[in-house]
Amino acid sequence: MSERTASTYEAAGVDIAAGERAVDLMKDKVARSRRPEVVDDASGFVGLFDASALLRYRRPLLATSTDGVGTKVMIAQRYGKHDTIGIDLVGMVLDDLVVCGAEPLFMTDYIACGKVVPERVAEIVGGVAEGCRLAGAALVGGETAEHPGAMEADEYDLAGAGTGVVEADALLGPDRVRAGDVVLGLASSGVHSNGYSLVRHVLREAGLSLDAELPELDRPLGEELLEPTRIYSLDCLELARSVEVHAYAHITGGGVEGNLSRSLPSGLDAVLDRSSWTPPPIFEVLAGHGRVAQQDMDRTFNLGVGMAAVVAPDAADAALRLLAERGLPAWVLGEIVEGSGQARYR
C-alpha cells in the first residue's frame, strides 16, 4: 500500500490561524460600535448586553429581525470592494426594526466563505461595525465559517440578526394610520440591497462591465451599484420622538407599493404621486439597458424611496423640516384615503 499524506484540517481547506488573524484585525473596528450596555465576555463565545437598561421602560417589547444582502455580495466580489457590504447588512436588518418604532440595541453577523482571507473578512466586518455605529447599535458578536469545497475561495455570503426595544404604547403600525394622514418619502442612497439578481441579469444581457463609465453616472458603474444602503434608524427614531408618526415602511424587495401596503390597515389606501420625485440615474440606466418594464421596476427596486413615513396631517411640515436639518432628503409622497389596504400610484 502506498504511503498517503496525513489528513489535517488545514489540508481539508480550513485555516484556523487565518481565522484568528481576521479576529485580531477587526477588533478595533468592532469597538467603534460599542454601547455602554455591552458587557465583555472573556471567553468570546457570546455577546453580552446589560438588560437592566430596559428598566426605564414601562412595558418594553423586544423586536428582532434577521436578513442578508442577497446577490449584491457577488457585485462586491467581482469588483473587489468589501468595505461597504457590511453597511448594507445593517440597513437590511436594523432598519426593519425601526419600522415598529424600536430602538436598535445590538446585532450579530455571520460570514460564510470559501477561504478566510483575514484582510477581506476584516473589511466586511468593519462595514458591519460602521453600519451599527450609524444605527446607534452595538455589534456584540459574530461568526466566520470557512466552507472549502462548498464555496469557491473568493466567494462569501453575509447575514445577520438584530434586536431592539420599543415601549408597548409607542408601537407604530397600521393600527395608528388614519384617513388624511400624509405619506412622506425618505430618499434612498441608490439601489440599496434589493433586486441584484435583476441587476446582474441586466449587466449580462447588455454586456456592461462594472468598470463602465456611463453618461448618466458620475462614477464607474460598479461604484454606483456598491453605494451602501442608507441607515435610517436614528433619523426615524428622532422623527417619532419629535412629531406624530403613525407608521413607517422600509422599502426593500417588493418596491414602494408592496412594502407600504404592509403598513396600512385593511380599510385605507396610500395614494402616491409618482411625479413628486425623480428616481436616481442608476434606475434609468437599469431600465434602459435592460429594457425593464415600469411594472417590473416598481415591484423590484426602491426607485429612490428607501423609507416611507406616515404622519399626521399637521405634522408633515415639521417632519420635513426636521429631516432636512438632519441632512435626509424627504418630500410629500402621497396621502391616506379610504380604500382596501393597498398602496398605489395615482
Short mmCIF file of C-alpha atoms in Angstrom, two decimals:
data_model
loop_
_atom_site.label_atom_id
_atom_site.label_comp_id
_atom_site.label_asym_id
_atom_site.label_seq_id
_atom_site.Cartn_x
_atom_site.Cartn_y
_atom_site.Cartn_z
CA MET A 1 0.00 0.00 0.00
CA SER A 2 1.41 3.39 -0.98
CA GLU A 3 2.01 5.93 1.75
CA ARG A 4 -0.53 8.74 1.99
CA THR A 5 -0.16 12.20 3.49
CA ALA A 6 -1.82 12.50 6.88
CA SER A 7 -5.15 14.29 6.80
CA THR A 8 -5.37 17.62 8.64
CA TYR A 9 -7.95 20.36 8.95
CA GLU A 10 -5.63 22.67 7.02
CA ALA A 11 -5.23 20.10 4.25
CA ALA A 12 -9.04 19.98 4.05
CA GLY A 13 -9.02 23.72 3.33
CA VAL A 14 -9.70 25.26 6.74
CA ASP A 15 -7.06 27.68 8.05
CA ILE A 16 -7.62 28.26 11.78
CA ALA A 17 -4.70 30.70 12.02
CA ALA A 18 -6.22 32.86 9.27
CA GLY A 19 -9.48 33.00 11.20
CA GLU A 20 -7.68 34.10 14.35
CA ARG A 21 -5.82 36.81 12.41
CA ALA A 22 -9.13 38.05 10.96
CA VAL A 23 -10.49 38.43 14.50
CA ASP A 24 -7.44 40.44 15.54
CA LEU A 25 -7.76 42.74 12.51
CA MET A 26 -11.43 43.52 13.14
CA LYS A 27 -11.28 44.20 16.90
CA ASP A 28 -10.66 47.94 16.68
CA LYS A 29 -13.41 48.41 14.08
CA VAL A 30 -15.95 46.48 16.15
CA ALA A 31 -15.07 48.53 19.23
CA ARG A 32 -16.29 51.69 17.50
CA SER A 33 -19.87 50.37 17.60
CA ARG A 34 -19.80 49.74 21.35
CA ARG A 35 -22.67 50.94 23.54
CA PRO A 36 -22.43 51.45 27.34
CA GLU A 37 -24.66 48.41 27.92
CA VAL A 38 -22.23 45.98 26.28
CA VAL A 39 -20.57 43.65 28.79
CA ASP A 40 -17.32 41.89 27.92
CA ASP A 41 -17.32 38.10 27.82
CA ALA A 42 -13.81 36.81 28.47
CA SER A 43 -14.47 33.55 26.63
CA GLY A 44 -15.58 35.25 23.43
CA PHE A 45 -18.33 32.67 22.89
CA VAL A 46 -21.24 35.07 23.34
CA GLY A 47 -22.16 38.73 23.21
CA LEU A 48 -23.49 40.18 26.46
CA PHE A 49 -25.84 43.15 26.81
CA ASP A 50 -26.92 44.61 30.14
CA ALA A 51 -30.71 44.13 30.18
CA SER A 52 -31.10 46.46 33.17
CA ALA A 53 -31.17 49.18 30.51
CA LEU A 54 -34.75 48.05 29.86
CA LEU A 55 -35.85 49.05 33.36
CA ARG A 56 -36.50 52.58 32.18
CA TYR A 57 -39.36 51.21 30.04
CA ARG A 58 -42.84 50.68 31.50
CA ARG A 59 -43.60 47.73 29.19
CA PRO A 60 -40.65 47.03 26.89
CA LEU A 61 -41.26 44.95 23.80
CA LEU A 62 -38.22 43.29 22.27
CA ALA A 63 -38.10 43.37 18.48
CA THR A 64 -35.89 41.15 16.36
CA SER A 65 -35.04 40.91 12.68
CA THR A 66 -32.72 38.85 10.51
CA ASP A 67 -31.64 39.24 6.89
CA GLY A 68 -28.79 39.12 4.41
CA VAL A 69 -27.64 41.24 1.48
CA GLY A 70 -28.54 38.79 -1.27
CA THR A 71 -26.59 38.68 -4.50
CA LYS A 72 -25.15 42.16 -4.00
CA VAL A 73 -22.22 40.26 -2.46
CA MET A 74 -21.44 38.97 -5.97
CA ILE A 75 -21.00 42.54 -7.21
CA ALA A 76 -18.66 43.25 -4.29
CA GLN A 77 -16.66 40.11 -5.04
CA ARG A 78 -16.35 40.86 -8.76
CA TYR A 79 -15.40 44.49 -8.13
CA GLY A 80 -13.02 43.65 -5.30
CA LYS A 81 -14.57 46.12 -2.85
CA HIS A 82 -15.62 44.67 0.51
CA ASP A 83 -15.67 47.55 3.00
CA THR A 84 -19.28 48.70 2.49
CA ILE A 85 -21.26 45.48 2.05
CA GLY A 86 -21.49 45.20 5.85
CA ILE A 87 -23.27 48.57 5.97
CA ASP A 88 -25.82 47.09 3.58
CA LEU A 89 -26.40 44.23 6.02
CA VAL A 90 -27.09 46.62 8.87
CA GLY A 91 -29.51 48.60 6.73
CA MET A 92 -31.43 45.45 5.84
CA VAL A 93 -31.65 44.24 9.45
CA LEU A 94 -31.84 47.26 11.74
CA ASP A 95 -33.96 49.49 9.52
CA ASP A 96 -36.61 46.76 9.65
CA LEU A 97 -36.62 47.12 13.44
CA VAL A 98 -37.24 50.85 13.37
CA VAL A 99 -40.42 50.38 11.30
CA CYS A 100 -42.27 49.50 14.51
CA GLY A 101 -40.55 52.31 16.39
CA ALA A 102 -37.96 50.06 18.03
CA GLU A 103 -34.54 51.40 19.00
CA PRO A 104 -31.85 49.02 17.70
CA LEU A 105 -29.75 47.72 20.59
CA PHE A 106 -27.33 45.15 19.24
CA MET A 107 -26.55 42.93 16.29
CA THR A 108 -24.60 39.80 15.38
CA ASP A 109 -23.26 38.81 11.96
CA TYR A 110 -22.38 35.59 10.13
CA ILE A 111 -19.93 35.26 7.25
CA ALA A 112 -19.58 32.03 5.28
CA CYS A 113 -16.67 31.94 2.83
CA GLY A 114 -14.70 29.53 0.70
CA LYS A 115 -11.42 30.70 2.18
CA VAL A 116 -10.70 33.03 5.08
CA VAL A 117 -8.66 35.97 3.85
CA PRO A 118 -8.11 37.91 7.08
CA GLU A 119 -7.90 41.35 5.48
CA ARG A 120 -11.08 40.77 3.47
CA VAL A 121 -13.02 39.45 6.46
CA ALA A 122 -11.87 42.45 8.50
CA GLU A 123 -13.11 44.81 5.76
CA ILE A 124 -16.52 43.11 5.71
CA VAL A 125 -16.92 43.16 9.48
CA GLY A 126 -15.59 46.71 9.59
CA GLY A 127 -18.52 47.69 7.38
CA VAL A 128 -20.96 45.93 9.71
CA ALA A 129 -19.46 47.78 12.68
CA GLU A 130 -19.69 51.12 10.87
CA GLY A 131 -23.31 50.43 9.98
CA CYS A 132 -24.07 49.60 13.61
CA ARG A 133 -22.43 52.85 14.68
CA LEU A 134 -24.59 54.77 12.22
CA ALA A 135 -27.69 53.00 13.59
CA GLY A 136 -26.76 53.57 17.24
CA ALA A 137 -26.45 49.83 17.89
CA ALA A 138 -23.61 47.62 19.12
CA LEU A 139 -22.03 44.77 17.17
CA VAL A 140 -21.74 42.28 20.02
CA GLY A 141 -20.55 39.19 18.20
CA GLY A 142 -20.48 37.11 15.06
CA GLU A 143 -19.06 34.10 13.32
CA THR A 144 -16.85 33.48 10.31
CA ALA A 145 -17.10 30.00 8.80
CA GLU A 146 -14.78 28.55 6.18
CA HIS A 147 -16.56 26.23 3.73
CA PRO A 148 -13.94 24.80 1.33
CA GLY A 149 -15.49 22.66 -1.36
CA ALA A 150 -18.91 24.21 -0.85
CA MET A 151 -17.80 27.69 -1.94
CA GLU A 152 -15.03 28.97 -4.18
CA ALA A 153 -12.07 30.62 -2.46
CA ASP A 154 -13.22 34.16 -3.34
CA GLU A 155 -16.91 33.57 -2.55
CA TYR A 156 -18.65 34.61 0.64
CA ASP A 157 -22.13 35.24 1.93
CA LEU A 158 -23.21 37.58 4.69
CA ALA A 159 -26.17 37.53 7.07
CA GLY A 160 -27.05 38.91 10.48
CA ALA A 161 -29.64 39.39 13.19
CA GLY A 162 -30.54 42.36 15.34
CA THR A 163 -32.51 43.10 18.48
CA GLY A 164 -34.26 46.31 19.51
CA VAL A 165 -36.76 47.57 22.04
CA VAL A 166 -39.89 49.70 21.89
CA GLU A 167 -42.33 50.90 24.55
CA ALA A 168 -45.58 48.96 24.09
CA ASP A 169 -47.75 52.06 23.90
CA ALA A 170 -45.36 53.65 21.38
CA LEU A 171 -45.56 50.74 18.94
CA LEU A 172 -46.02 52.07 15.39
CA GLY A 173 -48.00 50.34 12.66
CA PRO A 174 -51.24 50.00 10.71
CA ASP A 175 -53.50 50.43 13.75
CA ARG A 176 -52.39 54.06 14.08
CA VAL A 177 -52.90 55.08 10.44
CA ARG A 178 -55.87 57.36 9.71
CA ALA A 179 -57.52 58.79 6.60
CA GLY A 180 -55.98 62.17 5.82
CA ASP A 181 -52.51 61.18 7.02
CA VAL A 182 -49.60 62.29 4.86
CA VAL A 183 -47.08 59.86 3.35
CA LEU A 184 -43.50 61.14 3.24
CA GLY A 185 -40.81 59.65 1.04
CA LEU A 186 -37.31 59.44 2.57
CA ALA A 187 -34.64 59.30 -0.12
CA SER A 188 -32.61 56.16 -0.72
CA SER A 189 -28.89 56.30 -1.42
CA GLY A 190 -29.36 54.20 -4.55
CA VAL A 191 -30.31 50.59 -5.23
CA HIS A 192 -29.64 49.56 -1.60
CA SER A 193 -29.62 45.73 -1.36
CA ASN A 194 -32.64 44.51 -3.30
CA GLY A 195 -33.07 43.48 -6.91
CA TYR A 196 -29.47 42.49 -7.59
CA SER A 197 -30.46 39.31 -9.39
CA LEU A 198 -32.20 41.55 -11.93
CA VAL A 199 -29.24 43.96 -11.86
CA ARG A 200 -26.82 41.14 -12.73
CA HIS A 201 -29.19 39.91 -15.46
CA VAL A 202 -29.20 43.40 -17.00
CA LEU A 203 -25.40 43.55 -16.86
CA ARG A 204 -25.10 40.20 -18.61
CA GLU A 205 -27.70 40.91 -21.29
CA ALA A 206 -26.39 44.42 -22.02
CA GLY A 207 -22.73 43.38 -21.87
CA LEU A 208 -21.98 46.04 -19.26
CA SER A 209 -18.76 45.92 -17.27
CA LEU A 210 -18.59 47.09 -13.67
CA ASP A 211 -15.82 49.43 -14.83
CA ALA A 212 -18.14 51.01 -17.41
CA GLU A 213 -18.38 54.80 -17.29
CA LEU A 214 -21.84 55.77 -18.47
CA PRO A 215 -23.03 59.30 -19.32
CA GLU A 216 -25.88 59.07 -16.79
CA LEU A 217 -23.48 58.41 -13.90
CA ASP A 218 -20.62 60.44 -12.45
CA ARG A 219 -18.60 57.38 -11.38
CA PRO A 220 -17.97 53.83 -12.63
CA LEU A 221 -20.99 51.54 -12.68
CA GLY A 222 -19.52 49.22 -10.04
CA GLU A 223 -19.06 52.10 -7.60
CA GLU A 224 -22.66 53.16 -8.14
CA LEU A 225 -24.03 49.67 -7.59
CA LEU A 226 -21.98 49.26 -4.40
CA GLU A 227 -23.16 52.53 -2.85
CA PRO A 228 -24.08 51.36 0.67
CA THR A 229 -27.64 51.29 1.94
CA ARG A 230 -28.71 54.41 3.78
CA ILE A 231 -29.19 53.79 7.51
CA TYR A 232 -32.45 55.39 8.68
CA SER A 233 -32.65 54.20 12.29
CA LEU A 234 -31.55 57.32 14.16
CA ASP A 235 -33.44 59.66 11.80
CA CYS A 236 -36.68 57.69 12.17
CA LEU A 237 -36.35 57.45 15.94
CA GLU A 238 -35.79 61.20 16.24
CA LEU A 239 -38.73 61.88 13.92
CA ALA A 240 -41.03 59.69 16.03
CA ARG A 241 -39.90 61.48 19.19
CA SER A 242 -40.50 64.91 17.67
CA VAL A 243 -43.72 64.67 15.65
CA GLU A 244 -46.76 62.43 15.40
CA VAL A 245 -45.63 59.46 13.32
CA HIS A 246 -48.16 56.69 12.75
CA ALA A 247 -46.22 54.15 10.68
CA TYR A 248 -43.06 53.50 8.71
CA ALA A 249 -42.38 51.22 5.76
CA HIS A 250 -38.88 50.05 4.87
CA ILE A 251 -38.79 49.92 1.07
CA THR A 252 -36.99 46.70 0.14
CA GLY A 253 -37.95 43.83 -2.18
CA GLY A 254 -41.46 44.49 -3.50
CA GLY A 255 -40.87 48.18 -4.05
CA VAL A 256 -42.79 51.15 -2.69
CA GLU A 257 -46.29 49.81 -3.27
CA GLY A 258 -45.61 46.34 -1.91
CA ASN A 259 -43.88 47.44 1.28
CA LEU A 260 -46.06 50.43 2.10
CA SER A 261 -49.17 48.22 1.77
CA ARG A 262 -47.84 46.17 4.71
CA SER A 263 -48.12 49.25 6.94
CA LEU A 264 -51.75 50.02 6.08
CA PRO A 265 -54.98 48.84 7.73
CA SER A 266 -57.48 46.95 5.59
CA GLY A 267 -59.80 49.94 5.09
CA LEU A 268 -57.29 52.56 3.93
CA ASP A 269 -55.13 53.11 0.85
CA ALA A 270 -52.00 55.15 0.28
CA VAL A 271 -52.35 57.13 -2.94
CA LEU A 272 -48.90 58.09 -4.21
CA ASP A 273 -47.78 60.78 -6.63
CA ARG A 274 -45.12 59.44 -8.99
CA SER A 275 -44.32 62.99 -10.15
CA SER A 276 -43.31 64.07 -6.63
CA TRP A 277 -39.72 62.85 -7.06
CA THR A 278 -37.15 61.87 -9.67
CA PRO A 279 -35.51 58.46 -9.20
CA PRO A 280 -31.69 58.49 -9.13
CA PRO A 281 -30.00 57.97 -12.52
CA ILE A 282 -28.96 54.38 -11.76
CA PHE A 283 -32.56 53.28 -12.17
CA GLU A 284 -32.74 54.92 -15.60
CA VAL A 285 -29.58 53.01 -16.52
CA LEU A 286 -31.04 49.67 -15.42
CA ALA A 287 -34.42 50.26 -17.08
CA GLY A 288 -32.88 51.48 -20.32
CA HIS A 289 -30.05 48.99 -20.80
CA GLY A 290 -32.17 46.11 -19.57
CA ARG A 291 -35.40 47.13 -21.30
CA VAL A 292 -37.11 46.59 -17.95
CA ALA A 293 -40.82 47.47 -17.92
CA GLN A 294 -42.05 50.06 -15.42
CA GLN A 295 -44.12 47.41 -13.63
CA ASP A 296 -41.02 45.31 -13.01
CA MET A 297 -39.03 48.36 -11.90
CA ASP A 298 -41.81 49.25 -9.45
CA ARG A 299 -42.00 45.85 -7.81
CA THR A 300 -38.25 45.14 -7.74
CA PHE A 301 -36.47 48.37 -6.73
CA ASN A 302 -36.94 51.21 -4.26
CA LEU A 303 -36.62 53.74 -7.15
CA GLY A 304 -35.17 56.33 -4.79
CA VAL A 305 -37.55 55.87 -1.83
CA GLY A 306 -35.73 53.97 0.90
CA MET A 307 -38.22 54.53 3.70
CA ALA A 308 -41.77 55.89 3.85
CA ALA A 309 -43.25 57.63 6.88
CA VAL A 310 -46.97 58.05 7.54
CA VAL A 311 -47.53 61.13 9.70
CA ALA A 312 -50.47 63.13 10.99
CA PRO A 313 -51.58 65.87 8.57
CA ASP A 314 -50.49 68.71 10.86
CA ALA A 315 -47.07 67.09 11.44
CA ALA A 316 -45.93 66.92 7.81
CA ASP A 317 -44.25 70.33 7.59
CA ALA A 318 -42.41 69.91 10.89
CA ALA A 319 -41.32 66.41 9.86
CA LEU A 320 -39.87 67.66 6.59
CA ARG A 321 -38.01 70.47 8.38
CA LEU A 322 -36.53 68.05 10.91
CA LEU A 323 -35.37 65.61 8.22
CA ALA A 324 -33.85 68.46 6.21
CA GLU A 325 -31.95 69.61 9.29
CA ARG A 326 -30.59 66.07 9.65
CA GLY A 327 -29.46 66.04 6.03
CA LEU A 328 -32.00 63.46 4.86
CA PRO A 329 -33.89 64.48 1.68
CA ALA A 330 -37.64 63.90 2.06
CA TRP A 331 -40.84 65.04 0.40
CA VAL A 332 -44.61 64.55 0.39
CA LEU A 333 -45.11 61.28 -1.48
CA GLY A 334 -48.86 60.86 -1.10
CA GLU A 335 -51.84 60.68 1.24
CA ILE A 336 -54.01 58.15 3.06
CA VAL A 337 -57.58 57.73 1.81
CA GLU A 338 -60.45 55.27 2.24
CA GLY A 339 -59.75 52.04 0.39
CA SER A 340 -58.82 48.38 0.74
CA GLY A 341 -55.36 48.33 2.31
CA GLN A 342 -53.27 48.98 -0.80
CA ALA A 343 -50.58 51.49 -1.74
CA ARG A 344 -50.97 52.64 -5.33
CA TYR A 345 -49.90 55.39 -7.68
CA ARG A 346 -52.49 57.90 -8.86
#
